[in-house]
PDB file of C-alpha atoms in Angstrom:
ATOM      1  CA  UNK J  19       9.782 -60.568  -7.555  1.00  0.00           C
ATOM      2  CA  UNK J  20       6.516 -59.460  -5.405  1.00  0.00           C
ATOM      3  CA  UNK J  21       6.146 -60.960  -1.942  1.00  0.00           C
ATOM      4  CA  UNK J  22       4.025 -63.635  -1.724  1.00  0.00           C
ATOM      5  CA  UNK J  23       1.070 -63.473  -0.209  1.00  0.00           C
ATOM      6  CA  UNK J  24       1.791 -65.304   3.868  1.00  0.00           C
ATOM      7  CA  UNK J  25      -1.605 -67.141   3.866  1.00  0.00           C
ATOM      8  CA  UNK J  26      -1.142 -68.516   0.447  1.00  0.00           C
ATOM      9  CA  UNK J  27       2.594 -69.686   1.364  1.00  0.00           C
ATOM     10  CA  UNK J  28       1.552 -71.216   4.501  1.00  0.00           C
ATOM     11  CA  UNK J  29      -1.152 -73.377   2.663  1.00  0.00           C
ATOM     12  CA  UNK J  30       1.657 -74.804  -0.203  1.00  0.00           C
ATOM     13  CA  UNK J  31       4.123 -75.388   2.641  1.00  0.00           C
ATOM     14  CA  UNK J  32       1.752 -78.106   4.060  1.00  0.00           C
ATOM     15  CA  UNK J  33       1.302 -79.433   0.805  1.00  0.00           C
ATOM     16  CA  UNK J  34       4.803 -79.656   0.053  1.00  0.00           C
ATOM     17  CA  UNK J  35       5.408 -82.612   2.119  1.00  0.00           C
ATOM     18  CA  UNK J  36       8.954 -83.465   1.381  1.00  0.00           C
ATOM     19  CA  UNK J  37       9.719 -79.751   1.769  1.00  0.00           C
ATOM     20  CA  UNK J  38      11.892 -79.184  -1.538  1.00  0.00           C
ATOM     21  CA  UNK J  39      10.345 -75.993  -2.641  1.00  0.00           C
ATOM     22  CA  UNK J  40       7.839 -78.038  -5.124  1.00  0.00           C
ATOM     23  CA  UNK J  41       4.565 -79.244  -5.535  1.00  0.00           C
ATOM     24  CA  UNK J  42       4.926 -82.886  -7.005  1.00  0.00           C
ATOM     25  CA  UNK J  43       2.116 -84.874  -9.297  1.00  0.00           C
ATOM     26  CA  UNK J  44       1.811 -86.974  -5.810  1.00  0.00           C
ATOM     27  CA  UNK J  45       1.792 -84.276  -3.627  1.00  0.00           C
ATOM     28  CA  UNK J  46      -0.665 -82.602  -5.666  1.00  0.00           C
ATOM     29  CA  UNK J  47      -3.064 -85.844  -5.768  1.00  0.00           C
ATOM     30  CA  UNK J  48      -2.408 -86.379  -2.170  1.00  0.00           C
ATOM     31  CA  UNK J  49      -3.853 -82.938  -1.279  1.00  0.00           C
ATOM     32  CA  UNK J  50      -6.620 -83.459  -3.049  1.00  0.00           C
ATOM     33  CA  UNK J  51      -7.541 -86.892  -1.631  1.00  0.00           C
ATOM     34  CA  UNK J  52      -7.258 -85.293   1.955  1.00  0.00           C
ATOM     35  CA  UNK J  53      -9.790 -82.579   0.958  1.00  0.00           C
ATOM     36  CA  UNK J  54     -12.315 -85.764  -0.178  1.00  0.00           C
ATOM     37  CA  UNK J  55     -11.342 -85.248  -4.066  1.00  0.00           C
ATOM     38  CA  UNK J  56     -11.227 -88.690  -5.889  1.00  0.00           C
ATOM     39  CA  UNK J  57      -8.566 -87.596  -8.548  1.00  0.00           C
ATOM     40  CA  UNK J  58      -6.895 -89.829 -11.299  1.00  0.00           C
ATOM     41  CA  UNK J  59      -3.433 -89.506 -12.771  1.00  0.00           C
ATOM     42  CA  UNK J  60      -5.120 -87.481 -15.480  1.00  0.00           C
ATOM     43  CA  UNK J  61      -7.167 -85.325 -13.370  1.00  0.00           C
ATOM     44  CA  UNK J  62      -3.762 -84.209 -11.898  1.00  0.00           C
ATOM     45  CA  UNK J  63      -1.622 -84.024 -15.035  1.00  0.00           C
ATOM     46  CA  UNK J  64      -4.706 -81.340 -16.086  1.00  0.00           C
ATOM     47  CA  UNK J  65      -4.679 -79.225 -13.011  1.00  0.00           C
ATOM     48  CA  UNK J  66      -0.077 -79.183 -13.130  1.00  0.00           C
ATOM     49  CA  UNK J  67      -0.890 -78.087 -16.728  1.00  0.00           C
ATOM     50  CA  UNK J  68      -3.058 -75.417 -15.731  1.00  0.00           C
ATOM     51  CA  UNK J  69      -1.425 -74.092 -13.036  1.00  0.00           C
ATOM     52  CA  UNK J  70       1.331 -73.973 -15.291  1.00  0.00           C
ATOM     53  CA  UNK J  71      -0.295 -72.193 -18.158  1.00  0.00           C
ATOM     54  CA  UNK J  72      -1.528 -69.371 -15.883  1.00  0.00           C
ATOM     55  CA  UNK J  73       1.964 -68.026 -14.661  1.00  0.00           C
ATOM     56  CA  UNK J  74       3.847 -68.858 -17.498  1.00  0.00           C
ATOM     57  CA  UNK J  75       7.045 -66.384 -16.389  1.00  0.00           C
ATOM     58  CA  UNK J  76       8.292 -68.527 -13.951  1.00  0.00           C
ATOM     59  CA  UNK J  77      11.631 -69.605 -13.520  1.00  0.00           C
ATOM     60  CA  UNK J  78      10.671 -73.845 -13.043  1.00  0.00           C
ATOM     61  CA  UNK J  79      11.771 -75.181 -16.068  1.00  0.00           C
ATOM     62  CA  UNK J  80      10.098 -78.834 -14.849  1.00  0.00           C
ATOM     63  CA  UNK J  81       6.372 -79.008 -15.995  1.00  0.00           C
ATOM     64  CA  UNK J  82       5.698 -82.146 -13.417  1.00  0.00           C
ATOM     65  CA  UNK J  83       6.364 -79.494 -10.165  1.00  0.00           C
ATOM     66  CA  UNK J  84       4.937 -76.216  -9.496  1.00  0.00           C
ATOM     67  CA  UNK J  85       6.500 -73.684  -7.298  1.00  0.00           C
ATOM     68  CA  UNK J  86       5.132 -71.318  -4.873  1.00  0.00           C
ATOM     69  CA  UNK J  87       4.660 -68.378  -7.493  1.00  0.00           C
ATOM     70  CA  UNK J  88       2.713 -70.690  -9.600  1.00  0.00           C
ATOM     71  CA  UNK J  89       0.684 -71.832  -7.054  1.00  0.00           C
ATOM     72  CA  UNK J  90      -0.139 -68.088  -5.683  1.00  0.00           C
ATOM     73  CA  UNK J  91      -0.948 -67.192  -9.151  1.00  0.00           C
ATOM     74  CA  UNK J  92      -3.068 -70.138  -9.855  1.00  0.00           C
ATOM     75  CA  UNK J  93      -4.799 -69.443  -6.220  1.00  0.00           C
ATOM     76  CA  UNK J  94      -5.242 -65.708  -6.899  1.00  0.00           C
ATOM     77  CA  UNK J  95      -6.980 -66.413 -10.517  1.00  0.00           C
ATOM     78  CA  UNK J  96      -9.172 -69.392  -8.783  1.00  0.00           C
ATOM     79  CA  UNK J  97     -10.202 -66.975  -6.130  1.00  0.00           C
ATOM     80  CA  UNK J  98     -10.697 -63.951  -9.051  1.00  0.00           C
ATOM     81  CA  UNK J  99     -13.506 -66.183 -10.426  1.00  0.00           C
ATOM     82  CA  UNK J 100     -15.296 -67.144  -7.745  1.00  0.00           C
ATOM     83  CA  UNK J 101     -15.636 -63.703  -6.310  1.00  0.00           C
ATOM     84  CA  UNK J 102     -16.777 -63.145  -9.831  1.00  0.00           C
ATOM     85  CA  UNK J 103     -19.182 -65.643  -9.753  1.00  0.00           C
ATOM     86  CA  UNK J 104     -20.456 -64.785  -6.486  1.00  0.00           C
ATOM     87  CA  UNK J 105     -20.728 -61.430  -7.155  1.00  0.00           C
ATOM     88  CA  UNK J 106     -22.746 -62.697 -10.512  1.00  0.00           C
ATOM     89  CA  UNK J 107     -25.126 -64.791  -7.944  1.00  0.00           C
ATOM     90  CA  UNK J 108     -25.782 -61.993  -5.529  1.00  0.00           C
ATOM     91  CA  UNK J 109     -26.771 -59.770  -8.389  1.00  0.00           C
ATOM     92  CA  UNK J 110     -29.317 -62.711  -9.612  1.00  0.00           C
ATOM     93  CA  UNK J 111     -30.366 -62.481  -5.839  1.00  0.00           C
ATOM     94  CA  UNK J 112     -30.645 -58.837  -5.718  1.00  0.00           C
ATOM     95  CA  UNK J 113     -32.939 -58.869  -9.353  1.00  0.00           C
ATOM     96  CA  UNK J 114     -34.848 -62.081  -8.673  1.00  0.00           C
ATOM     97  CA  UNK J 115     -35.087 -62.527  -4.690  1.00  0.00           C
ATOM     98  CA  UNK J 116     -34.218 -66.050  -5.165  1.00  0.00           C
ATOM     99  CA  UNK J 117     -31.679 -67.717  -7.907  1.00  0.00           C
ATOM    100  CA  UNK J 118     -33.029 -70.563  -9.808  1.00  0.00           C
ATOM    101  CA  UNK J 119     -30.941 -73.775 -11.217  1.00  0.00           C
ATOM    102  CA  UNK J 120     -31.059 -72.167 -15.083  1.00  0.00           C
ATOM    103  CA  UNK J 121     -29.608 -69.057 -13.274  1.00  0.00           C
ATOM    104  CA  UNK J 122     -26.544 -70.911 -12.262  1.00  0.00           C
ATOM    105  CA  UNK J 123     -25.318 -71.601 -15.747  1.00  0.00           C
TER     106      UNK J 123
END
């Protein structure tokens, strides 16, 4: 297995707050109520399911946790599309000198 990336450890260590090694459903919906995120049972059973689906080779057999390689490979993919999309919006920039709303889509 690769190292894991420090910064990206350090953040699911403070969400793990039982520290067992696992992100739970309430640990998940706990995190995102501290960042201001109004999240409901389903909103968090999507976002375990898709971290899940993205590293699939993982050796968590429990679908209601995520580990730390899930979560670095959920994290990495997250951040994969927003420098995407930024890079996407400062082209739009570049062409246009400002973006418009339609743009954005």
């Amino acid at each position: 297995t690769m190292a894991v990336d420090p910064s990206i450890a350090a953040v699911f260590r403070q969400l793990d707050l039982n520290n067992d090694g696992k992100l739970s459903h309430s640990e998940l919906g706990q995190a995102l109520s501290t960042l201001g995120v109004v999240a409901s049972v389903t909103d968090v059973d999507q976002l375990l399911q898709r971290m899940h689906s993205i590293e699939s080779d993982n050796n968590d057999d429990d679908d209601s946790t995520i580990v730390l390689q899930e979560f670095e490979a959920f994290y990495k993919h997250r951040q994969c599309l927003l420098e995407a999309a930024f890079q996407r919006l400062e082209t739009l920039t570049q062409q246009h000198g400002t973006i418009q709303g339609e743009a954005v889509r």
